[in-house]
Coordinates of C-alpha atoms in Angstrom, one line a residue:
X70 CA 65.1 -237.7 -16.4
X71 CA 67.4 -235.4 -18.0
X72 CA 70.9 -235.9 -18.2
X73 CA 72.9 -234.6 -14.9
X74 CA 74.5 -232.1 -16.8
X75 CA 71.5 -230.3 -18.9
X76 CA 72.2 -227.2 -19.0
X77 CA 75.8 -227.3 -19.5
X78 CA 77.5 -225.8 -22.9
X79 CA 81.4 -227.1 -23.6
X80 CA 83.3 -225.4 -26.4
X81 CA 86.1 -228.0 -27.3
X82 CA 89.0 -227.3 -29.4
X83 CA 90.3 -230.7 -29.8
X84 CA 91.8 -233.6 -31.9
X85 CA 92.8 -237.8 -31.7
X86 CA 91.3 -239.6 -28.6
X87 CA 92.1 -237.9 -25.3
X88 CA 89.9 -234.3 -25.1
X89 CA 87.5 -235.9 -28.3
X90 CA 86.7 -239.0 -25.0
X91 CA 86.6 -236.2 -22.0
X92 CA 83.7 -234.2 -24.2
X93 CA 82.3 -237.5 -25.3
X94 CA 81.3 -238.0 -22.0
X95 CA 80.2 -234.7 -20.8
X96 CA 78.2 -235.1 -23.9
X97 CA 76.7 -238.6 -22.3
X98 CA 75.9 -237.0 -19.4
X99 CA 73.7 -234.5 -21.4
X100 CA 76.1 -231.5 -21.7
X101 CA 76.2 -229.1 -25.1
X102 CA 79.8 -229.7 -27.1
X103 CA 80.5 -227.7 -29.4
X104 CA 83.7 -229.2 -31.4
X105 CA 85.4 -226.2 -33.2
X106 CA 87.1 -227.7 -36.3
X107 CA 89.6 -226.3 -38.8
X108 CA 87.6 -226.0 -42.0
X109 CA 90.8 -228.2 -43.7
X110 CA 89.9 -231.1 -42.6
X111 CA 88.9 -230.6 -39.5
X112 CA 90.2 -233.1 -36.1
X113 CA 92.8 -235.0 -38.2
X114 CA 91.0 -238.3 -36.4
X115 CA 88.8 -237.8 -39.4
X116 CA 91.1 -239.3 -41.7
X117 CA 92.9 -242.3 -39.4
X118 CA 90.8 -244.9 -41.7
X119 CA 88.0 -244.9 -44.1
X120 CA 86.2 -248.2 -42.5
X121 CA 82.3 -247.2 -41.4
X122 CA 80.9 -246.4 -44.5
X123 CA 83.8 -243.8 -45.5
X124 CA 84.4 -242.6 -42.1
X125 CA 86.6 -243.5 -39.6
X126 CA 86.6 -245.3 -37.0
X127 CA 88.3 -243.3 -34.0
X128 CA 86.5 -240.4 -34.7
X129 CA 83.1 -242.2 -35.1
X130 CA 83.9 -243.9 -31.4
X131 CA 84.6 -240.3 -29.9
X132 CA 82.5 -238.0 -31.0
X133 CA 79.1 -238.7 -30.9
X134 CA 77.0 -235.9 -29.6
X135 CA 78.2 -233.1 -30.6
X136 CA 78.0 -230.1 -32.7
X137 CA 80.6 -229.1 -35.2
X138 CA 81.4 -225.6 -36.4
X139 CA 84.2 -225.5 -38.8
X140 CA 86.3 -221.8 -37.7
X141 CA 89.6 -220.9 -38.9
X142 CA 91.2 -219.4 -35.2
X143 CA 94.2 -218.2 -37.3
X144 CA 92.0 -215.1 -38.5
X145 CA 91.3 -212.6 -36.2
X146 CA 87.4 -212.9 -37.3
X147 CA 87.6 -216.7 -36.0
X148 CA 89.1 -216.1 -32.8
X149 CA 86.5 -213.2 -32.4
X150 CA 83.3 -215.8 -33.2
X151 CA 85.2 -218.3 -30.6
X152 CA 85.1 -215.7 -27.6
X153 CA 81.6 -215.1 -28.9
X154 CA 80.6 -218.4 -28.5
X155 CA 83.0 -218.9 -24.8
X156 CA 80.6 -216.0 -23.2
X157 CA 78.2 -218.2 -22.9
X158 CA 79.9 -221.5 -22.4
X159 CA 80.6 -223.4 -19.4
X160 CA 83.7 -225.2 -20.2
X161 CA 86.3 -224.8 -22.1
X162 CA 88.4 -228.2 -23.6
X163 CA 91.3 -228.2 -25.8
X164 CA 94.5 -231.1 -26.2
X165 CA 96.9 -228.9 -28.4
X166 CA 100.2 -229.0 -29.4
X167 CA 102.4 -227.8 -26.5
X168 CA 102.4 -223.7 -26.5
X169 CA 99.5 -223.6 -28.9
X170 CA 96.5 -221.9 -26.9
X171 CA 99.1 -219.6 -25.6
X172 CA 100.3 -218.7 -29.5
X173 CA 96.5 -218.3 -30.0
X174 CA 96.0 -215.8 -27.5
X175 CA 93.2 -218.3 -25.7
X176 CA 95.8 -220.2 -22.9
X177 CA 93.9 -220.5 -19.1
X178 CA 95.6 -217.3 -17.9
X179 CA 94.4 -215.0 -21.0
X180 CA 90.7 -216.7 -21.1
X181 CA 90.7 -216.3 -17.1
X182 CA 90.3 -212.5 -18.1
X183 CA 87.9 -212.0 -20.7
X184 CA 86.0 -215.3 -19.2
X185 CA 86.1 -215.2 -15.6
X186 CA 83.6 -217.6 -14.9
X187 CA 84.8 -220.2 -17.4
X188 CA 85.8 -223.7 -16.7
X189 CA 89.1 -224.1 -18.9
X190 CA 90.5 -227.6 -18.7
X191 CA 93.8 -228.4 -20.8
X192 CA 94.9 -231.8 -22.0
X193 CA 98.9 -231.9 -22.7
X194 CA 101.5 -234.3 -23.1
X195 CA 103.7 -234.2 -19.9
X196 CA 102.0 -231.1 -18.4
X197 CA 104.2 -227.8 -17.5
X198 CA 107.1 -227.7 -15.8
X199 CA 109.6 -230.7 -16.5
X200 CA 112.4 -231.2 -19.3
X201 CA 109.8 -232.9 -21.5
X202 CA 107.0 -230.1 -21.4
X203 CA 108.0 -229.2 -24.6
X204 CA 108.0 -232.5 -26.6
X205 CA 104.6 -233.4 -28.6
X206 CA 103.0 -236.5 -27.4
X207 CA 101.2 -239.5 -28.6
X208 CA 99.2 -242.5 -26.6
X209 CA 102.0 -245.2 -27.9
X210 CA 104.9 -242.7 -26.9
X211 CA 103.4 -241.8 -23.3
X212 CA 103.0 -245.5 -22.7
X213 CA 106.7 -246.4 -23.4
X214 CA 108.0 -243.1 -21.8
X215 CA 105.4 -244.3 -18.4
X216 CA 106.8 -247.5 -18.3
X217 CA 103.3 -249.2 -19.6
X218 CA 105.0 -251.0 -22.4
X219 CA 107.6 -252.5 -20.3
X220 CA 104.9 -254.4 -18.2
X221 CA 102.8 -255.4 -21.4
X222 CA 103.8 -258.4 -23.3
X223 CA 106.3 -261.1 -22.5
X224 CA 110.0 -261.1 -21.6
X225 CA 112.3 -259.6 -24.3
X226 CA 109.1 -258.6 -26.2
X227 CA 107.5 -255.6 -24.4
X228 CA 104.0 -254.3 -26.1
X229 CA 101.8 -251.8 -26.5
X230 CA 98.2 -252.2 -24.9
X231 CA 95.8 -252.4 -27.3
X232 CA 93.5 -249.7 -26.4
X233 CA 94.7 -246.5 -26.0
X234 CA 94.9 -246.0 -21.9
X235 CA 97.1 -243.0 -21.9
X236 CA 94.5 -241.3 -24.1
X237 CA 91.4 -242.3 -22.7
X238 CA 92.3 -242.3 -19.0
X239 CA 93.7 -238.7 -19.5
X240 CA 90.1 -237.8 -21.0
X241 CA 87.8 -239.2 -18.6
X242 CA 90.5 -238.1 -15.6
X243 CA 89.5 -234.8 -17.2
X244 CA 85.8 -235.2 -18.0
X245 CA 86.0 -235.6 -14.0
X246 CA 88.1 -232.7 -12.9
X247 CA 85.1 -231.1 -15.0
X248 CA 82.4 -232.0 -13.1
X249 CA 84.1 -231.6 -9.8
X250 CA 84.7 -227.9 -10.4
X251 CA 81.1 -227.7 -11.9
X252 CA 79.8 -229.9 -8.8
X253 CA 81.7 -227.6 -6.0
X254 CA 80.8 -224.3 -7.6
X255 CA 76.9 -225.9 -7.6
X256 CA 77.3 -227.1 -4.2
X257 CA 78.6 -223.6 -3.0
X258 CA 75.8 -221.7 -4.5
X259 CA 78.4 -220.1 -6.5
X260 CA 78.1 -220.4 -10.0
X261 CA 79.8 -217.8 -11.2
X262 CA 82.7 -218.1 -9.2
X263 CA 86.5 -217.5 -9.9
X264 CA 88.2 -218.8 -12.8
X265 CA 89.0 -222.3 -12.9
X266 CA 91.8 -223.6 -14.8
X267 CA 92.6 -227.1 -14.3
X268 CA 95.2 -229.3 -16.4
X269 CA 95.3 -233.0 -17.2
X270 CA 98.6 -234.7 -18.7
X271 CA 98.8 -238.2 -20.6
X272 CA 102.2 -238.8 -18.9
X273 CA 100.7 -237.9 -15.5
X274 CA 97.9 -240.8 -16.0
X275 CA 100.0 -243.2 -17.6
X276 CA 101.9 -242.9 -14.2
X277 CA 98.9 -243.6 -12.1
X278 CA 98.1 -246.2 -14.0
X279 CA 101.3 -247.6 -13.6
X280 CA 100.8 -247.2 -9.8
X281 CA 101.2 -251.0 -8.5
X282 CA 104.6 -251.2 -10.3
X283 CA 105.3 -248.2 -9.4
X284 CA 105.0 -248.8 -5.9
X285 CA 106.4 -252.5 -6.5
X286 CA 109.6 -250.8 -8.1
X287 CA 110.3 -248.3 -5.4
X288 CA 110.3 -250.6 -2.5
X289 CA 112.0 -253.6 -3.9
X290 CA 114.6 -252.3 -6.2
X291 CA 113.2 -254.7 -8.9
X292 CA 111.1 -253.8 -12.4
X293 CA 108.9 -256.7 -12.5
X294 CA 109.1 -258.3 -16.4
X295 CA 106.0 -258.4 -18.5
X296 CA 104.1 -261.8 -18.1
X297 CA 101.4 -261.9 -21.0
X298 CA 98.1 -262.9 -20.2
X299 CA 99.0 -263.2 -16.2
X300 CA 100.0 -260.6 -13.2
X301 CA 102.9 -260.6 -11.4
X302 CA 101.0 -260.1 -8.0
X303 CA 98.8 -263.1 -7.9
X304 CA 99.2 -266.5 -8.9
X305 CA 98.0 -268.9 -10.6
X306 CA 96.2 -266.3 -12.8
X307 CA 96.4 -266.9 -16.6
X308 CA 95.3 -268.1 -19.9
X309 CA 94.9 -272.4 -20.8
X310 CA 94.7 -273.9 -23.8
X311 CA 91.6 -276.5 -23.7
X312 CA 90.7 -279.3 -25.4
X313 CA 88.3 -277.9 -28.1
X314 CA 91.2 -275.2 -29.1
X315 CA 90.2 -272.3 -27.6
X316 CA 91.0 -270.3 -24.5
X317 CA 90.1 -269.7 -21.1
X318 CA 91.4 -267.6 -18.2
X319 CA 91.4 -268.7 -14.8
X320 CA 92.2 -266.9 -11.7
X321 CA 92.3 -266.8 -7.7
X322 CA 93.4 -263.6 -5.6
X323 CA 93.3 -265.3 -1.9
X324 CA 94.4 -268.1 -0.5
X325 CA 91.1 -269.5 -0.1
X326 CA 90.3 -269.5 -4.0
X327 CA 93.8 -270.7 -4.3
X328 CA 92.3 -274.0 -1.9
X329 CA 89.2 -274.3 -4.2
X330 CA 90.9 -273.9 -7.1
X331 CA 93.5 -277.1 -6.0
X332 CA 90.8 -279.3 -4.1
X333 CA 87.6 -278.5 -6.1
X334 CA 88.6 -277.6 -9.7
X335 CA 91.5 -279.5 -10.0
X336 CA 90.6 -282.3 -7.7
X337 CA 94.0 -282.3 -6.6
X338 CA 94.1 -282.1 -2.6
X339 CA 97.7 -282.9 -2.6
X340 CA 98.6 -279.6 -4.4
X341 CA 96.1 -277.6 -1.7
X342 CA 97.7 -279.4 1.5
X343 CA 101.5 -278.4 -0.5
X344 CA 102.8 -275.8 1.7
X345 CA 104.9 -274.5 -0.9
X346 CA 101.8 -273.1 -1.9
X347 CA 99.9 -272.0 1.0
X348 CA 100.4 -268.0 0.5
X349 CA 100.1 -266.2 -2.3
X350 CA 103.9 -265.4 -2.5
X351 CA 104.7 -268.8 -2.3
X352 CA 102.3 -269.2 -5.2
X353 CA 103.8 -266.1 -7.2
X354 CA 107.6 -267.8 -6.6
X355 CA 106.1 -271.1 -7.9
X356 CA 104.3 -270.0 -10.7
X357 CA 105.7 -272.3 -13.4
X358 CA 105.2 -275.4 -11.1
X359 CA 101.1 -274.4 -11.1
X360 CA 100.6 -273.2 -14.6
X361 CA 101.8 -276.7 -15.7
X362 CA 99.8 -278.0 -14.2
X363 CA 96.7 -276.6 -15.1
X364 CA 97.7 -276.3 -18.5
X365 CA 97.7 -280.1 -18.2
X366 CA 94.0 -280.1 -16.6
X367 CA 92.0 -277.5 -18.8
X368 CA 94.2 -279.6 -22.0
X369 CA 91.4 -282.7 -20.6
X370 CA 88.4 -279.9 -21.1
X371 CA 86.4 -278.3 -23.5
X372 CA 86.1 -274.7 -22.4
X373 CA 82.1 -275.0 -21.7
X374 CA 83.0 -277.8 -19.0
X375 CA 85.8 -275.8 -17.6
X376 CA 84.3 -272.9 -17.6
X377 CA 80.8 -274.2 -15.5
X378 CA 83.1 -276.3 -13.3
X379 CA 85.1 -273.1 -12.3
X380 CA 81.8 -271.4 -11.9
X381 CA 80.8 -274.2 -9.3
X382 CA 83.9 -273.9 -7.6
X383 CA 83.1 -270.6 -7.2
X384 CA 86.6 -269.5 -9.2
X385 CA 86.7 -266.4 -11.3
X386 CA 86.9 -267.3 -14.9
X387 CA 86.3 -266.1 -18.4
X388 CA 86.9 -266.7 -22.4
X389 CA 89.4 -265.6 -24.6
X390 CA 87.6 -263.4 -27.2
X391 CA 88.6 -261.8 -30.1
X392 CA 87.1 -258.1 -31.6
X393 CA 84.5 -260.1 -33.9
X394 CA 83.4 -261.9 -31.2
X395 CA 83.0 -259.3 -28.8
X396 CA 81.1 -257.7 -31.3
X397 CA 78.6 -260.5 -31.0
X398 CA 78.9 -261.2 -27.3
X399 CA 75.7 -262.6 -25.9
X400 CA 76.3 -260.5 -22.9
X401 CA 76.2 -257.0 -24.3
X402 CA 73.2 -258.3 -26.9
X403 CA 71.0 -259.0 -23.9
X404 CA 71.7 -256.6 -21.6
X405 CA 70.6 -253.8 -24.8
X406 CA 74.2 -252.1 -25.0
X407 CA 74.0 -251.5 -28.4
X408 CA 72.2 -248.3 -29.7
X409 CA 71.9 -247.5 -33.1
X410 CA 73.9 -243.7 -34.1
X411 CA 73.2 -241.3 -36.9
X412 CA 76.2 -240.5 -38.7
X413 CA 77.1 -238.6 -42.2
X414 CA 77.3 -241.6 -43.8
X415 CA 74.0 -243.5 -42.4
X416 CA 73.1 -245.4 -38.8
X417 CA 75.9 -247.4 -37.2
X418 CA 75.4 -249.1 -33.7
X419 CA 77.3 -248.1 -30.9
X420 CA 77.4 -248.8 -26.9
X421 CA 76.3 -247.3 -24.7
X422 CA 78.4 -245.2 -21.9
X423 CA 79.7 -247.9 -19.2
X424 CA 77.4 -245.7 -16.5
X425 CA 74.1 -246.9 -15.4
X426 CA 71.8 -243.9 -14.0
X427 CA 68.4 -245.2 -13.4
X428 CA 66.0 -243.4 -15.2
X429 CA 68.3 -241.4 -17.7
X430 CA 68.9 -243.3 -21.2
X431 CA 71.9 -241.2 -22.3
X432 CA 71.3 -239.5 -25.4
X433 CA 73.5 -241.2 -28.2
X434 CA 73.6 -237.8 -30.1
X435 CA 75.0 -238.5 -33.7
X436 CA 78.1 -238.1 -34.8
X437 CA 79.1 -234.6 -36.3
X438 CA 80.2 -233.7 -40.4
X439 CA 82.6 -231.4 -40.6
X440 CA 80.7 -227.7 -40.0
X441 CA 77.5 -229.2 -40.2
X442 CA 76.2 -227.0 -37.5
X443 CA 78.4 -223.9 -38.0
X444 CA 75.4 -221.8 -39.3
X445 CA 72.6 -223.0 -36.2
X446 CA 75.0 -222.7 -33.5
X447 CA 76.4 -218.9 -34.8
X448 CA 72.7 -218.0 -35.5
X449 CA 72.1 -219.2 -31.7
X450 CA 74.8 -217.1 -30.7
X451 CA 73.5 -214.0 -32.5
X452 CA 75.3 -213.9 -35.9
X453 CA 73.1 -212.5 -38.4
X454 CA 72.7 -214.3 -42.1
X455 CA 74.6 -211.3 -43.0
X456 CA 77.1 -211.6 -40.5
X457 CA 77.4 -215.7 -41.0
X458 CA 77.7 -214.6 -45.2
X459 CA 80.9 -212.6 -44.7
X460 CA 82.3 -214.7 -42.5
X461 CA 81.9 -217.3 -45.1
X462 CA 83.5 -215.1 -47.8
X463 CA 86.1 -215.0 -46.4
X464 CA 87.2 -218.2 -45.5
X465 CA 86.6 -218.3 -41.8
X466 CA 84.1 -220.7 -41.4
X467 CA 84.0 -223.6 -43.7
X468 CA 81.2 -224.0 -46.8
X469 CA 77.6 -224.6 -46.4
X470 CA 77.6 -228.3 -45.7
X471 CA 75.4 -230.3 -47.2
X472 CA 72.2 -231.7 -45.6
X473 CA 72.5 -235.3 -43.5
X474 CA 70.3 -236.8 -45.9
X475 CA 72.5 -235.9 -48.8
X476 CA 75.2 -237.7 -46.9
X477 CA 77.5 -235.1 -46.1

């Protein structure tokens, strides 16, 4: 099978994590990107670390798949070879600084005119419109301007998640909007079909994902307080200390898990027949009472009994893992969700897209150098060598890269 979007060519201007995840997965799918890169450096994500083999690992994570031409869009000869390369595109991606594609001539409303059938998605900070349009924006300050970092942590000690959420869930929120244009104008029969410019902001999808306590907030009057590895909504849900040191996680969401947990797990009928217990708001108001006491019970069990005792009970559990040990989690080794990458600096292993299509293995393109397919894709896009030469004399597309296998 090939991928459900063959056939589709994205030209991504793009840097960090949010646009660099919405083109990674249109390149999963099977889409064309084409990541235009300032030949200094290129996406500063390049540079965040040094730690697979010399390159780093953000940009490694988010951009396999995809081909990168190194163009300087501050000469007029770059911008030129980019509208080249948008006449035949599909898409159009870019997470600037705010006012940046409109400075370069190439905002939605000026590529609506030369492109009129182009899809033009635009990742921003706070998106247009509000007193913080203007201000430039990073995962860790979206997540404390959202209110994400007030509900992470513990009390008096608020935290960033670890992963970035604002970021990622603005990219694949966009990597959707995507297909949905792409799917309607399919659908319609109507591929070449009005200009579509669509717009995704990190603030926006920080706020969605803030949409229980949100919600919570607004109809009590009260910002619920961060409760570590726990929810304020359900109870008892948390993390236990056990009796070979490590840690497991144990949680109900209905009353009736609550009675299997108490009578079952716990073998503890008095605390099921409590009614100080019997709903879940009861539970949430008694929290303390109920943690305590399973602390005590797990603190009587290695994790292995609790964990097939829970599993009996038929209670929702897992382990406490750290990175390293995800990294060699049993699950994902045999379920096959590693794949082995080519990158400028040798093979790594990477996972596979969460997204199961039977019959399509996504394609697990390697990860870009810096320009290393400037020359194929402007040749593709009619550039004579003569053409590609002066536009290497002068400084608008990067160097000759050196070949993969004299590690670029």
């Amino acid at each position: 099978m090939t991928g459900p979007l063959a056939g589709i060519t994205a030209v991504t201007l793009e840097q960090a994590v949010s646009a660099p995840m919405c083109t990674r997965a249109l390149a999963d799918f099977g889409a064309r990107v084409i990541k235009i890169e300032n030949p200094r450096g290129g996406d500063f994500a390049r540079h965040y670390d040094d730690v697979v083999h010399g390159l780093a690992a953000h940009f490694v994570w988010a951009n396999r798949g995809k081909e990168s031409v190194a163009l300087d869009l501050k000469q007029p000869q770059g911008l030129a070879v980019l509208h080249r390369l948008l006449e035949t595109a599909d898409v159009f991606v870019s997470n600037l600084a705010p006012g940046a594609t409109a400075a370069l001539g190439i905002s939605p409303a000026q590529l609506a005119t030369r492109h009129p059938n182009l899809v033009v998605m635009e990742i921003d900070g706070y998106g247009a419109g509000g007193p913080l349009s203007h201000k430039r924006a990073y995962d860790l300050l979206i997540q404390a301007e959202s209110g994400v970092c007030a509900v992470t942590g513990s009390p008096g000690a608020p935290a960033k998640p670890g992963p970035p959420i604002a970021d990622v869930g603005s990219g694949l929120y966009a990597a959707l909007t995507i297909v949905a244009i792409l799917c309607g104008r399919r659908t319609s029969g109507a591929r070449e079909a009005a200009p579509a410019a669509a717009q995704v902001s990190l603030f926006d999808t920080a706020a969605e994902l803030m949409g229980y306590q949100l919600t919570y907030t607004r109809h009590t009057g009260i910002d619920q307080q961060p409760l570590g590895m726990s929810s304020p909504a359900v109870a008892p849900y948390g993390a236990y200390s056990t009796a070979d040191g490590e840690t497991v996680v144990l949680g109900t969401t209905n009353d009736r898990e609550w009675q299997r947990l108490a009578s079952d797990l716990l073998e503890r009928p008095d605390l099921a027949a409590d009614t100080r217990y019997a709903g879940n708001a009861d539970r949430v108001r008694h929290r303390a009472e109920l943690d305590d006491e399973i602390e005590k019970w797990c603190a009587r069990h290695d994790v292995a009994t609790i964990q097939g005792l829970a599993d009996a009970a038929g209670i929702g559990n897992s382990r406490y893992n750290t990175p390293s040990e995800v990294v060699s989690h049993p699950h994902l080794a045999a379920r096959e969700r590693w794949r082995e990458i080519d990158t400028p600096a040798g093979p790594v292993t990477a996972l596979l897209p969460p997204p199961i299509i039977a019959g399509f293995e996504p394609p697990m393109g390697a990860v870009p150098g810096l320009g290393e397919h400037t020359e194929t894709v402007l040749t593709a896009a009619g550039f004579d060598d003569a053409e590609i030469a002066e536009l290497r004399d002068l400084g608008v597309i990067g160097p000759r890269p050196a070949s993969r296998s004299g590690n670029l």
